[in-house]
Structures are given as structure tokens and as C-alpha cells.
Amino acid sequence: MPQPTPADRTHRLVPSPAGRTHLVEQGDGPLVLLVHGFPESWYSWRHQLPALAAAGYRAAALDVRGYGRSSKPAAESAYRMLDLVEDNVAVVEALGERSAVIVGHDWGATIAATSALVRPDVFRAVGLLSVPYTPPGGPKPSEVFAGMGGEQEFYVSYFQEPGRAEAEIEPDVRGWLAGFYAALSADTMPEPGAPDPHFVTRGGTLRDRFPRGRLPAWLSEDELDVYAGEFERSGLTGALNRYRNMDRDWADLAGHQGAPIRQPSLFLGGSLDASTTWLADAIEAYPTTLPGLTASHLLEGSGHFIQQERPEETNRILTEWLGGLDA
């Protein structure tokens, strides 16, 4: 049987509460919805689309609202988590399905987890890449982030101030993206003891700490051009507005404080990824917070962009997990 290729992908625009959601789908079978993180697009799943199609699934990778060809509402508050959940529900319905498995990476993992939490009637299983599940609740996020770093400023607080990160990024979107991807990838991230790119020197920029002059092995110049082209057209404000709604999410989800996700779940992280190491306690809590966890993997030597850094292993783990859901 011929293996799926990029030529087999179908681009679609479907109606959603955002206005429209752009997605790329490939394959036939049970629906698997793929949700990207920051600062990426549907393209971050380019290695998974053909693999899932070959395994007998209908894979659909979307552009989250504010990204790529999806709608970009003007109001900052239009990017709260519950709005993104409803976009996902609308995509499932627009594709003629009643339910789906949802898989997310980075912010997409949190979007996927929240989708599974609040709409278990639609999302029958959830896969989380790089960012562990932490139930809603706890202290107000902006206060937590403001207290991190001491004399330095945590990147989330930096991103939360409207216009500030945009002023850093806009003059050279391609160069900024190259540095950001390099900073969090295993083969190009700063050596231990070097200034941490998750923090900003007071009065400085995040870019000051990015590696320069070398792309990570998973990213070619042509692939970087794809990402840069998307953000040069769309700008970064829609993407950054996700960070600017964390306090609103905290209030919106107060009724789910401490709630576990009970559907079958998967976690896949990288051993060199700060998202995994900083949230090690969240992973240890999975017996309570993810009682339906059926597979958990930590890839040694992988950084943050796990499905692009280690596509073959990611594809194997995903397809084995998906195959076990209906076994």
C-alpha cells in the first residue's frame, strides 16, 4: 500500500466561534485532533499527519485562533481558554464527527487537557506532549510568575504585557523565531550555567539570551521559512494573547479546581525540557490527576519541540497508544 505523503494533505477552513479555523487533515478513520503550541502552527505536526494516516486515523492539525489562517479576534479577552475549547468542539462537529482523541503540545497540551476536562462528551482521550497536566486552581497565575526570578523577569510575565514582546519580535520575526526554537531544542540550547533563556534581564529582551548562528537539527532553513512566513503575515499578538488570559482562565475554571481528567491519557516529555523538569511534581501526581493514564514516556536527550526533534519515536508512541484505546 502506498504510504501517505504531503500531497495527500487537505487544507480546510471550517466555521468556529473564532470565526474560522484553518486545519490540515490526512487519512481516514477515527478522528485525532492535533493542537500546536507557541510559537508554531499546524505545521508542527507535519511528521505526525502521514504517520497517523498510515496507522488508520483521520488526523487533523489546526491553527489555534490567532495563528496562521485561522481568525484573529481583536479583543485580548477573546483568547481565553474556554473559547479555545469551544473552537475545538466546533472543529469536531464541522468534520462530521461526534467525538475525537485530542493531542496537544506546549500550550496545545494545556488546551487539549482543558478540552478533555470540560467536554468529556466530545474528547474521549487526551495526549499531552511536553507540558504536564496541572488541575485548575492554586494561586493567581500573574502573582506566581511575578514572584519568580528575583532580579530577573520570568518570560511569562514579559509576554503578558501588551505590545512589549511584539516590539522585540516584529523587526526580525524570522531571526527571533530561529533563536527561540534554538533556545529550547536539545542540540542548541544554552549550556548548563549559561544565562537561562526563560528569563529576561530587567530592561532587556528575551532575545538577548537566545543562541545565535545555528538552527537546531530538526529545523531546516526552508522549514523556518514556513514558520516565519505565517507570523510575518499574522503578527504575534494573537499568539501572545494566550499568555495574557491566564488570570481570566484561573477565574473561568474555578469550578474545576483540583479536578482530574478521567479519560484515557498519554504523556510524552523530553528529559532536557524545562517544562518537564520544572513540573516534575505534576508528573508525580498523575495517579491522582490523570487516573486514566495509560502511557507515560520521557525521551532522554530531547528538548521541548519533541514531535519535531524526535518524530519517529513520537509517532511510534502515539500510534501504539491510539491503537490500545480501542483494543
CSV table of C-alpha atoms in Angstrom, one decimal:
chain,number,residue,atom,x,y,z
A,1,MET,CA,0.0,0.0,0.0
A,2,PRO,CA,1.4,3.5,-0.9
A,3,GLN,CA,2.5,5.5,2.1
A,4,PRO,CA,0.8,8.9,2.7
A,5,THR,CA,2.7,11.9,1.5
A,6,PRO,CA,2.4,15.7,1.9
A,7,ALA,CA,0.4,15.7,-1.3
A,8,ASP,CA,-2.3,13.8,0.5
A,9,ARG,CA,-3.0,16.6,2.9
A,10,THR,CA,-6.2,18.6,2.6
A,11,HIS,CA,-6.4,22.2,3.8
A,12,ARG,CA,-9.8,23.3,5.1
A,13,LEU,CA,-11.5,26.3,6.7
A,14,VAL,CA,-14.3,25.4,9.0
A,15,PRO,CA,-16.7,27.7,11.0
A,16,SER,CA,-15.9,28.1,14.7
A,17,PRO,CA,-16.6,30.6,17.5
A,18,ALA,CA,-13.4,32.3,16.5
A,19,GLY,CA,-14.9,33.0,13.0
A,20,ARG,CA,-13.0,30.4,11.1
A,21,THR,CA,-10.5,27.7,12.0
A,22,HIS,CA,-7.9,26.5,9.5
A,23,LEU,CA,-6.8,22.9,9.6
A,24,VAL,CA,-4.9,20.3,7.6
A,25,GLU,CA,-6.2,16.8,7.6
A,26,GLN,CA,-4.9,13.5,6.3
A,27,GLY,CA,-6.2,9.9,6.4
A,28,ASP,CA,-9.4,8.2,7.2
A,29,GLY,CA,-10.6,6.6,10.4
A,30,PRO,CA,-11.2,7.7,14.0
A,31,LEU,CA,-10.5,11.5,14.4
A,32,VAL,CA,-7.4,12.7,16.1
A,33,LEU,CA,-7.3,16.4,16.7
A,34,LEU,CA,-3.7,17.9,16.9
A,35,VAL,CA,-3.2,21.2,18.7
A,36,HIS,CA,0.0,23.1,18.4
A,37,GLY,CA,1.8,25.4,20.9
A,38,PHE,CA,3.7,28.7,20.9
A,39,PRO,CA,5.0,30.0,18.6
A,40,GLU,CA,4.1,27.4,16.0
A,41,SER,CA,1.2,26.3,13.7
A,42,TRP,CA,-0.4,23.2,12.2
A,43,TYR,CA,2.9,22.7,10.5
A,44,SER,CA,4.5,21.5,13.8
A,45,TRP,CA,2.5,18.2,13.2
A,46,ARG,CA,3.9,17.7,9.6
A,47,HIS,CA,5.7,14.5,10.7
A,48,GLN,CA,2.6,13.1,12.6
A,49,LEU,CA,0.0,13.7,9.9
A,50,PRO,CA,1.2,11.0,7.5
A,51,ALA,CA,2.2,8.6,10.3
A,52,LEU,CA,-1.3,8.7,11.8
A,53,ALA,CA,-2.9,8.4,8.4
A,54,ALA,CA,-0.9,5.3,7.7
A,55,ALA,CA,-1.9,3.9,11.0
A,56,GLY,CA,-5.6,4.2,10.1
A,57,TYR,CA,-6.6,7.5,11.6
A,58,ARG,CA,-8.1,10.8,10.4
A,59,ALA,CA,-5.5,13.3,11.7
A,60,ALA,CA,-6.5,17.0,11.7
A,61,ALA,CA,-3.9,19.6,12.7
A,62,LEU,CA,-5.4,23.0,13.3
A,63,ASP,CA,-4.2,26.6,13.6
A,64,VAL,CA,-5.3,27.8,17.0
A,65,ARG,CA,-7.2,31.1,16.9
A,66,GLY,CA,-4.7,34.0,16.4
A,67,TYR,CA,-2.4,31.8,14.4
A,68,GLY,CA,-1.9,31.2,10.7
A,69,ARG,CA,-5.0,31.2,8.6
A,70,SER,CA,-7.5,31.0,11.5
A,71,SER,CA,-9.4,34.0,12.6
A,72,LYS,CA,-7.7,36.6,14.9
A,73,PRO,CA,-10.3,38.3,17.1
A,74,ALA,CA,-9.2,41.8,18.1
A,75,ALA,CA,-10.1,41.6,21.8
A,76,GLU,CA,-7.4,40.3,24.1
A,77,SER,CA,-10.1,38.5,26.1
A,78,ALA,CA,-11.1,36.5,23.1
A,79,TYR,CA,-8.2,34.2,23.7
A,80,ARG,CA,-9.3,32.7,27.0
A,81,MET,CA,-9.0,29.0,27.4
A,82,LEU,CA,-12.7,28.2,27.3
A,83,ASP,CA,-13.0,30.0,23.9
A,84,LEU,CA,-10.3,27.8,22.5
A,85,VAL,CA,-12.1,24.7,23.9
A,86,GLU,CA,-15.2,25.7,22.0
A,87,ASP,CA,-13.2,26.2,18.8
A,88,ASN,CA,-12.0,22.6,19.2
A,89,VAL,CA,-15.6,21.3,19.7
A,90,ALA,CA,-16.7,23.2,16.6
A,91,VAL,CA,-13.9,21.6,14.5
A,92,VAL,CA,-15.0,18.1,15.6
A,93,GLU,CA,-18.6,19.0,14.6
A,94,ALA,CA,-17.6,20.6,11.3
A,95,LEU,CA,-15.7,17.5,10.4
A,96,GLY,CA,-18.9,15.5,10.8
A,97,GLU,CA,-17.8,13.7,14.0
A,98,ARG,CA,-19.3,13.4,17.4
A,99,SER,CA,-16.0,12.7,19.3
A,100,ALA,CA,-12.3,12.7,18.9
A,101,VAL,CA,-9.0,12.0,20.6
A,102,ILE,CA,-7.2,15.3,21.2
A,103,VAL,CA,-3.4,15.6,21.3
A,104,GLY,CA,-1.6,18.8,22.2
A,105,HIS,CA,1.9,20.1,22.5
A,106,ASP,CA,3.1,23.0,24.7
A,107,TRP,CA,0.2,25.4,25.1
A,108,GLY,CA,-1.7,22.9,22.9
A,109,ALA,CA,-1.2,20.4,25.7
A,110,THR,CA,-3.0,22.7,28.1
A,111,ILE,CA,-5.7,23.4,25.6
A,112,ALA,CA,-6.1,19.7,25.0
A,113,ALA,CA,-6.2,18.9,28.7
A,114,THR,CA,-8.8,21.6,29.3
A,115,SER,CA,-10.9,20.4,26.4
A,116,ALA,CA,-10.9,16.9,27.8
A,117,LEU,CA,-11.7,18.2,31.3
A,118,VAL,CA,-14.7,20.4,30.4
A,119,ARG,CA,-16.0,18.5,27.4
A,120,PRO,CA,-15.6,14.8,28.1
A,121,ASP,CA,-18.6,14.1,26.0
A,122,VAL,CA,-16.6,15.2,22.9
A,123,PHE,CA,-13.0,14.3,23.7
A,124,ARG,CA,-12.7,10.6,24.6
A,125,ALA,CA,-8.9,10.5,25.2
A,126,VAL,CA,-6.1,13.1,25.5
A,127,GLY,CA,-2.4,13.1,24.7
A,128,LEU,CA,-0.1,15.6,26.3
A,129,LEU,CA,3.3,16.5,24.8
A,130,SER,CA,5.9,18.4,26.8
A,131,VAL,CA,3.6,20.2,29.3
A,132,PRO,CA,2.2,18.0,32.1
A,133,TYR,CA,-1.4,18.4,33.3
A,134,THR,CA,-1.9,20.5,36.3
A,135,PRO,CA,-5.5,20.8,37.5
A,136,PRO,CA,-7.1,24.3,37.7
A,137,GLY,CA,-6.7,26.2,41.0
A,138,GLY,CA,-4.0,27.4,43.2
A,139,PRO,CA,-2.7,30.9,43.4
A,140,LYS,CA,-3.4,33.5,40.8
A,141,PRO,CA,-1.0,32.9,37.9
A,142,SER,CA,0.2,36.5,37.4
A,143,GLU,CA,1.2,36.7,41.1
A,144,VAL,CA,3.1,33.4,40.9
A,145,PHE,CA,5.0,34.5,37.8
A,146,ALA,CA,5.8,37.9,39.1
A,147,GLY,CA,7.5,36.3,42.1
A,148,MET,CA,9.8,34.2,40.0
A,149,GLY,CA,13.3,35.1,39.0
A,150,GLY,CA,14.4,37.6,41.7
A,151,GLU,CA,16.3,40.3,39.8
A,152,GLN,CA,15.3,38.7,36.5
A,153,GLU,CA,11.9,38.6,34.9
A,154,PHE,CA,10.2,35.3,34.0
A,155,TYR,CA,9.3,35.1,30.3
A,156,VAL,CA,5.5,34.6,31.0
A,157,SER,CA,5.4,38.0,32.8
A,158,TYR,CA,7.3,39.5,29.9
A,159,PHE,CA,4.8,38.1,27.4
A,160,GLN,CA,1.8,39.3,29.5
A,161,GLU,CA,2.5,43.0,29.0
A,162,PRO,CA,0.7,44.0,25.8
A,163,GLY,CA,2.9,45.2,23.0
A,164,ARG,CA,6.2,44.6,24.8
A,165,ALA,CA,7.2,41.3,23.2
A,166,GLU,CA,5.8,42.4,19.9
A,167,ALA,CA,8.2,45.3,19.9
A,168,GLU,CA,11.1,42.9,20.3
A,169,ILE,CA,9.9,40.4,17.7
A,170,GLU,CA,8.4,42.5,14.8
A,171,PRO,CA,11.7,44.0,13.4
A,172,ASP,CA,13.0,40.5,12.7
A,173,VAL,CA,10.4,37.8,13.0
A,174,ARG,CA,12.4,35.1,11.3
A,175,GLY,CA,15.5,35.7,13.4
A,176,TRP,CA,13.5,35.8,16.6
A,177,LEU,CA,11.8,32.5,15.8
A,178,ALA,CA,15.2,30.9,15.0
A,179,GLY,CA,16.6,32.0,18.3
A,180,PHE,CA,13.5,30.9,20.3
A,181,TYR,CA,13.5,27.4,18.7
A,182,ALA,CA,17.2,27.0,19.2
A,183,ALA,CA,17.0,28.1,22.9
A,184,LEU,CA,14.6,25.2,23.7
A,185,SER,CA,16.0,22.4,21.5
A,186,ALA,CA,18.3,19.8,22.8
A,187,ASP,CA,21.3,20.3,20.4
A,188,THR,CA,21.3,24.1,20.5
A,189,MET,CA,20.1,25.1,24.0
A,190,PRO,CA,22.5,27.1,26.2
A,191,GLU,CA,25.0,25.0,28.2
A,192,PRO,CA,24.3,24.5,31.9
A,193,GLY,CA,25.4,27.6,33.8
A,194,ALA,CA,24.7,29.9,30.9
A,195,PRO,CA,22.0,32.6,31.3
A,196,ASP,CA,18.6,30.9,31.2
A,197,PRO,CA,16.6,32.0,28.1
A,198,HIS,CA,13.3,31.6,30.1
A,199,PHE,CA,14.2,34.8,32.0
A,200,VAL,CA,14.8,38.4,30.9
A,201,THR,CA,17.3,40.8,32.4
A,202,ARG,CA,15.4,43.8,33.8
A,203,GLY,CA,15.3,46.3,30.9
A,204,GLY,CA,16.5,43.7,28.4
A,205,THR,CA,14.8,41.4,25.9
A,206,LEU,CA,14.3,37.7,25.7
A,207,ARG,CA,16.3,37.6,22.5
A,208,ASP,CA,19.4,38.7,24.4
A,209,ARG,CA,19.8,35.2,25.7
A,210,PHE,CA,19.0,33.2,22.5
A,211,PRO,CA,21.7,31.1,20.9
A,212,ARG,CA,22.8,32.6,17.6
A,213,GLY,CA,24.2,31.3,14.3
A,214,ARG,CA,22.9,27.7,14.3
A,215,LEU,CA,19.5,26.1,13.8
A,216,PRO,CA,18.5,23.0,15.7
A,217,ALA,CA,18.9,19.8,13.7
A,218,TRP,CA,15.2,19.3,13.4
A,219,LEU,CA,14.7,22.7,11.6
A,220,SER,CA,15.8,23.4,8.1
A,221,GLU,CA,16.1,26.8,6.6
A,222,ASP,CA,13.0,26.0,4.4
A,223,GLU,CA,11.0,24.9,7.4
A,224,LEU,CA,12.0,28.0,9.3
A,225,ASP,CA,10.7,30.0,6.3
A,226,VAL,CA,7.3,28.3,6.6
A,227,TYR,CA,7.0,29.4,10.3
A,228,ALA,CA,8.4,32.9,9.6
A,229,GLY,CA,6.0,33.4,6.7
A,230,GLU,CA,3.0,32.6,8.8
A,231,PHE,CA,4.0,35.1,11.6
A,232,GLU,CA,5.1,37.8,9.2
A,233,ARG,CA,1.6,37.8,7.8
A,234,SER,CA,-0.3,37.3,11.1
A,235,GLY,CA,1.9,39.1,13.6
A,236,LEU,CA,2.4,37.6,17.1
A,237,THR,CA,-0.3,39.4,19.1
A,238,GLY,CA,-2.9,36.7,18.8
A,239,ALA,CA,-0.4,34.1,19.9
A,240,LEU,CA,0.8,36.2,22.8
A,241,ASN,CA,-2.7,36.8,23.9
A,242,ARG,CA,-2.8,33.3,25.2
A,243,TYR,CA,-0.4,34.3,28.0
A,244,ARG,CA,-2.5,37.5,28.6
A,245,ASN,CA,-5.5,35.5,29.6
A,246,MET,CA,-4.1,33.2,32.3
A,247,ASP,CA,-5.8,35.1,35.1
A,248,ARG,CA,-9.1,35.0,33.2
A,249,ASP,CA,-8.7,31.3,32.8
A,250,TRP,CA,-8.0,30.9,36.5
A,251,ALA,CA,-11.3,32.6,37.2
A,252,ASP,CA,-13.2,30.8,34.5
A,253,LEU,CA,-12.1,27.4,35.6
A,254,ALA,CA,-12.6,27.9,39.4
A,255,GLY,CA,-15.4,25.4,39.3
A,256,HIS,CA,-13.0,22.7,38.2
A,257,GLN,CA,-10.4,23.4,40.9
A,258,GLY,CA,-8.3,20.3,41.5
A,259,ALA,CA,-10.3,18.2,39.0
A,260,PRO,CA,-8.8,15.1,37.5
A,261,ILE,CA,-9.0,14.1,33.8
A,262,ARG,CA,-10.5,10.6,33.8
A,263,GLN,CA,-10.4,9.7,30.1
A,264,PRO,CA,-7.5,7.5,28.8
A,265,SER,CA,-4.4,9.7,28.6
A,266,LEU,CA,-0.8,9.8,27.4
A,267,PHE,CA,2.1,12.0,28.5
A,268,LEU,CA,5.3,12.4,26.5
A,269,GLY,CA,8.1,14.7,27.6
A,270,GLY,CA,11.8,15.4,26.9
A,271,SER,CA,14.4,15.0,29.7
A,272,LEU,CA,16.1,18.3,28.8
A,273,ASP,CA,12.8,20.3,28.6
A,274,ALA,CA,12.3,22.8,31.4
A,275,SER,CA,8.6,22.3,31.0
A,276,THR,CA,9.1,18.7,32.1
A,277,THR,CA,11.7,19.3,34.8
A,278,TRP,CA,10.1,22.3,36.4
A,279,LEU,CA,6.8,20.4,36.6
A,280,ALA,CA,8.1,17.1,37.9
A,281,ASP,CA,5.7,17.3,40.8
A,282,ALA,CA,2.8,17.4,38.4
A,283,ILE,CA,4.1,14.3,36.7
A,284,GLU,CA,4.4,12.5,40.1
A,285,ALA,CA,0.8,13.5,40.8
A,286,TYR,CA,-0.6,11.7,37.8
A,287,PRO,CA,-2.1,8.8,39.7
A,288,THR,CA,-4.4,11.4,41.2
A,289,THR,CA,-4.7,14.0,38.4
A,290,LEU,CA,-4.7,11.6,35.4
A,291,PRO,CA,-6.3,8.4,36.8
A,292,GLY,CA,-6.9,7.2,33.2
A,293,LEU,CA,-3.2,7.5,32.3
A,294,THR,CA,-2.3,4.5,30.1
A,295,ALA,CA,1.2,5.6,28.9
A,296,SER,CA,3.9,7.9,30.1
A,297,HIS,CA,7.3,8.4,28.4
A,298,LEU,CA,10.3,10.6,29.0
A,299,LEU,CA,12.6,10.7,26.0
A,300,GLU,CA,16.2,11.0,27.1
A,301,GLY,CA,18.1,13.8,25.4
A,302,SER,CA,15.1,15.5,23.9
A,303,GLY,CA,14.2,19.2,24.3
A,304,HIS,CA,10.9,21.0,24.1
A,305,PHE,CA,9.9,20.5,20.5
A,306,ILE,CA,9.6,16.8,20.9
A,307,GLN,CA,7.4,15.8,18.0
A,308,GLN,CA,9.8,17.6,15.7
A,309,GLU,CA,13.0,16.7,17.4
A,310,ARG,CA,12.2,13.0,17.8
A,311,PRO,CA,9.4,12.4,15.2
A,312,GLU,CA,9.9,8.6,14.7
A,313,GLU,CA,9.8,7.9,18.4
A,314,THR,CA,6.8,10.3,18.9
A,315,ASN,CA,5.0,8.6,16.0
A,316,ARG,CA,5.6,5.2,17.4
A,317,ILE,CA,4.4,6.1,20.9
A,318,LEU,CA,1.3,7.9,19.6
A,319,THR,CA,0.2,5.1,17.2
A,320,GLU,CA,0.8,2.4,19.9
A,321,TRP,CA,-1.2,4.5,22.4
A,322,LEU,CA,-4.0,5.1,20.0
A,323,GLY,CA,-4.1,1.5,19.0
A,324,GLY,CA,-4.5,0.5,22.6
A,325,LEU,CA,-7.5,2.8,23.1
A,326,ASP,CA,-9.9,0.6,21.1
A,327,ALA,CA,-8.2,-2.7,21.6
